[in-house]
Amino acid sequence: MEVPFKRFMRNKHIFIFIMALLYVVLICACHHNKSEKSLQSEADLSGCVIGAVSGTSYEIELTQRKDVKVVRFPTPTDCIVALKNGRIDAFVYDEPAINNDVRKKNGIKLAFKTSKSYPCGLAFRKEDYALVVKFNQFLSELKTSGELQEIQNKWFNAYHYDSVSMTTDNAPIATDGELLRVGTSQTIAPISFSVGKDWRGFDVEIAKRFGRYLGRPVEISLYDFAALAPALQSNAIDIVIGGVFITEEREQLLTFGDSHFSCYGGFFVVDENSQINDGFREGLKRSFNNNLLVENRWEFLARGLWVTIRITLFSIFFGTLLGVGLYLMRKSRYHWLNSIANGYAIVLRGIPMVVLLMILFYVIFTGFNSLVVSIIAFSMTFACFVSSMMNTSIQAVGNGQNEAGIALGFTRWQTFRYIIGPQALKKALPHFKSEAVSLIKNTSIVGYIAIQDLTRASDMIRSRTFEAFFPLLLITLIYFVLAWLMSKLLDYLFKWGTKI
Amino acid sequence: MITVQHLTKTFVSSDGKQLQVLKDVNCHIDKGEVISIIGPSGTGKSTFLRTLNLLEFPTSGEIIVNGKNILSKNYPLNKLREKMGMVFQSFNLFEHLSVLDNVTLAPMKLHGLSRLQAEKEGIEYLRKVGLAEKLSAMPSQLSGGQKQRVAIARTLAMHPDIILFDEPTSALDPTMVGEVQGVIQSLAQEKMTMLIVTHEMKFAREVSSRIFFMYNGGIYEDGTPEQIFGNPQKTETRNFVHLIRKLIFDIENKDFDFYDMTSQIKQFCIRYAMPERMNPITHVVEEMLMLLSKYENPIHIEITYSELDYSSMIVFVHKGETISPLERNDADELSVLIIRGMSKEIQTQQTADGVQLTFFME
């Protein structure tokens, strides 16, 4: 892939043209429109294709209806995209989360609200009974004083969420108490969302007030929805927030505090009357502004990029060291060392990266920083690759030259250093480069263990702006540049390494 | 200089099978000797050479170099190998280094020579093997013969006391054998101590001061070239130096596959380029079997051919008998006539096994 890649990069105009073309095609695809049915109530859904975010109560309930085809998406942003290009007739999500601003910008409207409301609450570990009792006490005080209603009104009636101030903003932060670790999977206003480094929103304010009530500092981290329950059970966090519906099924695993608000679902359809015809230039300008400049959202990308770079570089470094160790074990004259190395390779080869990451984070290295755990996980798999790459490239040099070196009086190490190594390195470099480049992209799954890397940063921007493609194209471009820089860096290191 | 005593080497394959390659090797090598090691394939010539600088560790025995057992613990093996050069069948040049760098690498790294000094010396050695003008070429640009000469220069640059050659010309085109042999010959004139495993009999005879004939995992016969080639003491040695090829049949009873045997004889004759002898040999064998078909005793047949003097003969052993079938009263006269007509000379001999007839062919 090296040659076409370089040629491609060299011609900037072609590159920019293709990226722009891609953008236009995707924008056009977004505006393709199909739905004509008018939906008034849940009965009208019969025969429709409905989008839902997987794991939500809406999805579970709709799935039980035989007359509706349910299409599952990971985020409401994806639902909006699918709705706009006609893949689905409507989608269902928390009504307050898709606020007027979002509806207007995306040309969608509320068809109707769900007939029933869903109680939401904060989730706690089963054994953590004392904390639940304290929370219920805190909540009832908040209710009786009318403050809860006040907070609720403040958030749910707001138009610009970033201008809503949190009552905890200027309050002194408790520093001496034990850290109260809070996990959320929501990055959608007004429940819980981040502005720069700060977390804001209705649930966030409740959690922060609760922390102040307990005299404990609060730390909020972002998890994948599916990873919240294991994080809670493995003691990585103490409380789950983010508009979690209280369901019987969830109550078997977790304990919920009293419900602090109830939420209606909303079915959203395309608004035929809306007119968003900015033209390409205007659209691009608006996207650029919304996704990068407003609330300094580019900071998400910058921080995510830095995380991705750190994970990649450290994993390559430690993975290579570990890989060399593995190779030496494989070639050791002690049989038990060979067995360990082979066993390690066989086991790791069979485990999907996501599963390995989850096992390491939630089971094995429970007390560790998630960044460290992800570096461990990627180093472990990279080491497997490095040891097998070393094996093939050293074998390719051949044993004859090794013997010739030994026969001249070189030690095994000297023979490797002066004769076998430089040649093996040359043979290994292309493979190493492509593996390192694909490692950059593979790190995008670290979102599973609450790391906000580059991909996760684009997800966060998407869930604020509800724009489907601009953030994705942006990170594609960044990954592209990263890959190019990586191959340049390795070329440089290789030149430096082969100088005798 | 080097004394080898009761050296054995057994290879154990991964499935646990054992193969004893060296059974009991004893020898003594003095300074200034040029020794060629000859013998059939698979008799451990190369393995023996490789045990001397411990590229292969012997299973048992002793190798004493300048009075010290190199198999003892803490023996400075790398220092030994610096003084014991080795030239391989497959050259094994360092592919990533130029010709000159191939020669200078070890003196620079192991003897601490400066690049300038090492290159000056290296060029001298390259000149000696006739390749000074190729000093900046890469190994892949050289012919086989040139590669092997660079390998010799690389070895010489370490000032070895002895050089081990492991079939130095076996991987070469016939046209390039001469240039490598020439270099080795000039080294012999300078009294370099050398041990050469080779299949080139003529070369071995010309260059060596001594010959080891290895057979069946040991040094079977040891002597000057005149002794080994002119007057070998043992049958196996003679067979080998006379380049004798053999085809052997053991007939236990009358049910053996006669057609398979005649086809093997034909193939044997064609392989050693004597198709004109195909008919006489098959006729003699056929008629002899006719004569012997009356008897139940097992028969041993050896057809031999010498590539040195192109002579061939057939040996028949009729086991447990004392009288030659040709001299029996009831022998078929026509068969006897054909046999006598086809062979140049017939010798009859009484051996422990039975009566032995040797037919010399035209």
XYZ file of C-alpha atoms in Angstrom, chain A residues 23 28 83 107 125 155 209 252:
8
model
C -18.765 15.315 1.725
C -26.929 14.873 -0.785
C -34.591 9.184 9.006
C -35.564 19.375 9.620
C -24.302 -1.190 43.146
C -32.878 22.360 32.078
C -25.427 18.270 44.407
C -32.279 -7.480 39.200
